[in-house]
Each structure stands twice: as structure tokens, then as C-alpha cells.
XYZ file of C-alpha atoms in Angstrom:
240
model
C 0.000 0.000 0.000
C 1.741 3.272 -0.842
C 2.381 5.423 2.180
C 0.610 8.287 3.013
C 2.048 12.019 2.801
C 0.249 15.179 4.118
C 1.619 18.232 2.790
C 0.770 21.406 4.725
C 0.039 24.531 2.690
C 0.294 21.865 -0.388
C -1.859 22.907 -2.966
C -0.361 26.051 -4.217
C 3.183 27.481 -4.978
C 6.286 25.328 -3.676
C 3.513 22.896 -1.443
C 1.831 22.745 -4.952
C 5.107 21.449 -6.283
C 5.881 18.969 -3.457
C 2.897 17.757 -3.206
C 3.000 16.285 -7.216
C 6.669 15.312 -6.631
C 5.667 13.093 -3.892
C 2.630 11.560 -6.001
C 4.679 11.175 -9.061
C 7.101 9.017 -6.252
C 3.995 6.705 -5.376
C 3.008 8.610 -2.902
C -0.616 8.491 -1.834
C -0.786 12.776 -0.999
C -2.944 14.551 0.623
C -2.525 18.335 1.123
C -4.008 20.833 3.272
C -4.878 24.457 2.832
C -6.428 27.273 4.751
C -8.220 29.753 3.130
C -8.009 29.268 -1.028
C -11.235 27.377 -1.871
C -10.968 28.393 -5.346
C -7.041 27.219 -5.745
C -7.653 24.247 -4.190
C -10.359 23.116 -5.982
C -8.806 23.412 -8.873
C -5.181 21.980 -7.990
C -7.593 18.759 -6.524
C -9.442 19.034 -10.170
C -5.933 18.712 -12.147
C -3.774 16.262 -9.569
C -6.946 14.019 -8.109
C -4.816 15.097 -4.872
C -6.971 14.813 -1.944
C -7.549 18.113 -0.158
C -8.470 19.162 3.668
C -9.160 22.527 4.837
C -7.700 23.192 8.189
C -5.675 25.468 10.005
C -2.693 24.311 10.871
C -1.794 27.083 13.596
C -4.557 25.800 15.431
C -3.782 22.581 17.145
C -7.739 21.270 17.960
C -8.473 21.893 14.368
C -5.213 19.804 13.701
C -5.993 17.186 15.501
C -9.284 17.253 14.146
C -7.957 16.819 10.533
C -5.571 14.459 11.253
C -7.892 12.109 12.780
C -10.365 12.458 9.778
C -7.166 11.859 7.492
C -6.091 8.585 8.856
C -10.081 7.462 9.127
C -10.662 8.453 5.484
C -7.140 7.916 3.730
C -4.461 5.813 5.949
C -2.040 6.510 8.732
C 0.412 9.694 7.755
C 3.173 7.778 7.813
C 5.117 11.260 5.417
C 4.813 14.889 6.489
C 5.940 18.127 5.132
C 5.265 21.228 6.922
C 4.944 23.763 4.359
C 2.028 26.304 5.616
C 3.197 29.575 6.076
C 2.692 33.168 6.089
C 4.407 36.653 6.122
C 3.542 39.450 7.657
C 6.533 41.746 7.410
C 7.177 45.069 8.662
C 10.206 46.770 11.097
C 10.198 46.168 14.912
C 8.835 49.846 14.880
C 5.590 49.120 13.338
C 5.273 45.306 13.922
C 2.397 44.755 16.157
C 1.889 41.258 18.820
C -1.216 39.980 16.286
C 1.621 40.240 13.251
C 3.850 38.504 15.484
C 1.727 35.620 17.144
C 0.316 35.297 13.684
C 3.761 34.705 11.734
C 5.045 32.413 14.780
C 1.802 30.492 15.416
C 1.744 29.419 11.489
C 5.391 29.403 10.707
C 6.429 27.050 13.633
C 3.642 26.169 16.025
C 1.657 24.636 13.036
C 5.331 22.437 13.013
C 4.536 21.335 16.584
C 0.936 20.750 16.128
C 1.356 17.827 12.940
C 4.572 16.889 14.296
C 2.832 16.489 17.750
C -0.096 14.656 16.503
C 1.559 11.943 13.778
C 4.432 10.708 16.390
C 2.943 8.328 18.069
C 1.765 6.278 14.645
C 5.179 6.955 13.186
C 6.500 5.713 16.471
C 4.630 2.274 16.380
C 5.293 1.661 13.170
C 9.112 1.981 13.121
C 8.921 4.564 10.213
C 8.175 8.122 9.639
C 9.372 11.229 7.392
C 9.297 14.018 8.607
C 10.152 17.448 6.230
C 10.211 20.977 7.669
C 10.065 24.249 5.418
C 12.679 26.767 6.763
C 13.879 29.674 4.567
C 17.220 31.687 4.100
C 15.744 34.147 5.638
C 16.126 31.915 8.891
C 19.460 31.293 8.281
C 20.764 34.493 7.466
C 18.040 37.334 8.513
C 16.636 40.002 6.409
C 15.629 43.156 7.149
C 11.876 44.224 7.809
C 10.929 40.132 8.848
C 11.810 39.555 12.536
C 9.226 37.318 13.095
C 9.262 35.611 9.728
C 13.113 34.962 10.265
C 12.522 34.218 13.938
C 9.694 31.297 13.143
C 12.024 30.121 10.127
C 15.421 29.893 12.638
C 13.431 28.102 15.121
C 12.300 25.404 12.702
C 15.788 24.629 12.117
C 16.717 23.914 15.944
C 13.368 22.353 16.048
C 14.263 20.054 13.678
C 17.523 19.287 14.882
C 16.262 18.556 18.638
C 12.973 16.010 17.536
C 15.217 14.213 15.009
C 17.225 12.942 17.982
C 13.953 11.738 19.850
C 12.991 9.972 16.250
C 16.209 8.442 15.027
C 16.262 4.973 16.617
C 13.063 4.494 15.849
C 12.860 4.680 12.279
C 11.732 8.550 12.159
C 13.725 10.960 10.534
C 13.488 14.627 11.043
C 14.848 16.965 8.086
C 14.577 20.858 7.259
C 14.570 22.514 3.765
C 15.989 26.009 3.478
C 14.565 27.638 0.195
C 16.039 30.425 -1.297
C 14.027 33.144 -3.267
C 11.718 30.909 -5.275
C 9.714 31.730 -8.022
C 6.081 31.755 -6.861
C 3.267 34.431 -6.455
C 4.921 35.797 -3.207
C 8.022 36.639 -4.999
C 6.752 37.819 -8.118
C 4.873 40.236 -6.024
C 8.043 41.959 -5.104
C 8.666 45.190 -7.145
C 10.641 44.334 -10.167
C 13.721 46.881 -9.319
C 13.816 45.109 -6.193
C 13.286 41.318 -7.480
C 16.397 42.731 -10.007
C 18.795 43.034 -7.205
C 18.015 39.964 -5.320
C 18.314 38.079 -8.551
C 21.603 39.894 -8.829
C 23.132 38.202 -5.648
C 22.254 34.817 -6.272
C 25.163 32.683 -7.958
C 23.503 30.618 -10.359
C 21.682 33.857 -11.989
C 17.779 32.732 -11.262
C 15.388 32.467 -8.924
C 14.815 28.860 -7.912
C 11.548 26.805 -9.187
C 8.960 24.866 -6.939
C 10.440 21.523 -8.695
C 13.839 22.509 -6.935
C 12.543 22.206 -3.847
C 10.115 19.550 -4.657
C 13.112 17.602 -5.422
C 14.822 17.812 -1.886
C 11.768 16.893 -0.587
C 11.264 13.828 -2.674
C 14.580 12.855 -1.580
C 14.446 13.392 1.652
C 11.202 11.499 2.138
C 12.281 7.990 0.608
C 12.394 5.027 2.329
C 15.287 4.404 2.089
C 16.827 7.983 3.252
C 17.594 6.130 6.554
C 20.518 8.270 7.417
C 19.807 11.320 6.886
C 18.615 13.060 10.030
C 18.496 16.329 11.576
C 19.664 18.108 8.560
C 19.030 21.546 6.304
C 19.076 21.109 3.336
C 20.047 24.898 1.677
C 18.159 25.223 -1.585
C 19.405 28.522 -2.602
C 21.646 28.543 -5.255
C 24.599 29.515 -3.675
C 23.441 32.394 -2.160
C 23.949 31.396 1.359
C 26.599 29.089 1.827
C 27.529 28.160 5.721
């Protein structure tokens, strides 16, 4: 029976692109979204991906979904935690509700699947676990203080469960994207999109299917020794 993979946040932009990766691997995928009704109908329309609409910053409604997952599709035996939001602005102006709100979604939605899929993974000596940082974790950027503080703390969050999973067949991994090209990015103003484009090495923003690929990687069964890693998708522009 092919395993089952939730992806958070999967039916648009990079989740959009993990979440076919992972079907085109076997995968049986389902993938979550909060608000899009319109996006996700149609991404279920094209990929016959299952979809649930939760949110994941909110661990009853988590627990919820996950519980209606496993009754209606199988035990989540793969998860990628994807769903995220920005809400950027300087210390000055950033108020708590921009703050709790980046936080809560960026990294508490981590603990919340994470939280409630452990115990299956645990009995059944396997689980894959995939966390979405960002290079904005790893190396800050101005204006997001809360989007690079929820980002940095998936990366020590992944590094601390992955030594509570990795005797027992669970492995715990992190992706840090670089500046991919997806709606939130092509928002950017195009004199400013210029010079970030300017200080990446390879000369492009990244695609979806570059990260998608990480993740498809990462999430094999037989990627048994690879644990509490980050995985820097950036193309060269932040090298540590």
C-alpha cells in the first residue's frame, strides 16, 4: 500500500510542487490548505490530490484533521510542513497579532502535525518528517523579525525532535529555500526582485520543482541516514 504524505500549505506554490513530486514518487498525498477554496479546488481538479481545509496554527483543528485523514485515507506515515505566512514590517511598526500570527503558522503549526503523527510513526518503526525553513532563517533580512525568527526556530526544532525519532525509524529533516519563483516573490517590485536576482550565484530564482526535489529525496524510504539536517536550496546564495 503506498504510504501516506500530508503536505501542509500543499496545494499552491512550492507545497503545490511537493505535493506532485511526492505523487509522481507513489506517494498516496494529501494536502491541506487554509483559506483558497478556489485554488484548491482546482489543484484537486488537475492532480486528483486529496484536499483538507484546516488550520494548521490551530492545534484542535489539527488534531481534528488528522484524525479524519487517517479514518478516510491511511495513517500519515510522510509529512511536510509547508504552511506559512508573512507578515513583514520593522520592529517599529510590527504589532503582537503580526507577530503571534507569523510564529503560530510558521512554527507552532510544526509542533501541532509533528505532535499529533508521532505516536503512529513511532509504532510503526517509520516516519518522514520534512520541515520548510527559509534563508531568511538562516541568514536574517531586514523588515521580517518574526518571519526569520519562526524560520530559525524550525531549524533547531528540527535538529532537537530528530534525535527523539532516530532509533526508531523517524527521521526529522529541514529545507531552506532560497528566493523561489512563486506568487509571493513575483509580487516583489521588479527593481527590487532585479537586485536579489543579482546576488544569487547561479543567476535565477529557484523553481517549486527545486525544492520539490529535496523533498522527494528526503522522504524515501530508504533515506535512513539522513537526520536532523538543512538542506540549503538557494543557489549559492547562502553558503555556511
Amino acid at each position: 500500500m503506498a504510504r501516506v504524505a500530508l503536505v501542509t500549505g500543499g496545494t499552491r506554490g512550492i507545497g503545490a510542487g511537493i505535493s506532485r513530486a511526492l505523487m509522481a514518487q507513489g506517494r498516496t498525498v494529501v494536502a491541506s490548505y487554509a483559506g483558497n477554496d478556489e485554488a484548491a479546488s482546482a489543484f484537486a481538479a488537475e492532480t486528483g490530490c486529496k484536499v483538507y481545509k484546516f488550520d494548521a496554527a490551530d492545534f484542535e483543528a489539527c488534531k481534528a484533521a488528522v484524525a479524519k485523514i487517517e479514518a478516510e485515507v491511511g495513517p500519515i506515515e510522510i509529512l511536510v510542513n509547508n504552511a506559512g505566512i508573512t507578515r513583514d514590517g520593522t520592529i517599529k511598526r510590527m504589532s503582537r497579532e503580526m507577530w503571534d500570527a507569523v510564529i503560530d503558522t510558521n512554527l507552532g503549526s510544526c509542533y501541532n502535525l509533528c505532535k499529533l503523527v508521532w505516536d503512529g510513526m513511532s509504532g510503526r518503526k517509520f516516519g518522514r518528517i520534512v520541515n520548510i525553513g527559509s534563508i531568511n532563517g538562516q541568514a536574517g533580512q531586514y523588515g521580517q523579525v518574526n518571519y526569520a525568527a519562526a524560520k530559525s526556530g524550525i531549524h533547531g526544532f528540527t535538529k532537537a525532535l530528530a534525535q527523539e525519532g532516530a532509533r526508531g525509524g523517524i527521521t526529522v529533516n529541514a529545507i531552506a529555500p532560497g528566493y523561489i519563483d512563486t506568487d509571493m516573490v513575483r509580487a516583489v517590485p521588479p527593481d527590487v526582485l532585479e537586485k536579489i536576482v543579482a546576488k544569487i550565484p547561479v543567476g535565477r530564482l529557484g523553481t517549486v520543482d527545486d525544492i520539490a526535489r529535496g523533498v522527494a529525496f528526503l522522504t524515501a524510504d530508504d533515506a535512513t541516514f539522513v537526520t536532523g539536517s538543512t538542506l540549503s536550496i538557494n543557489g549559492g546564495q547562502h553558503m555556511y
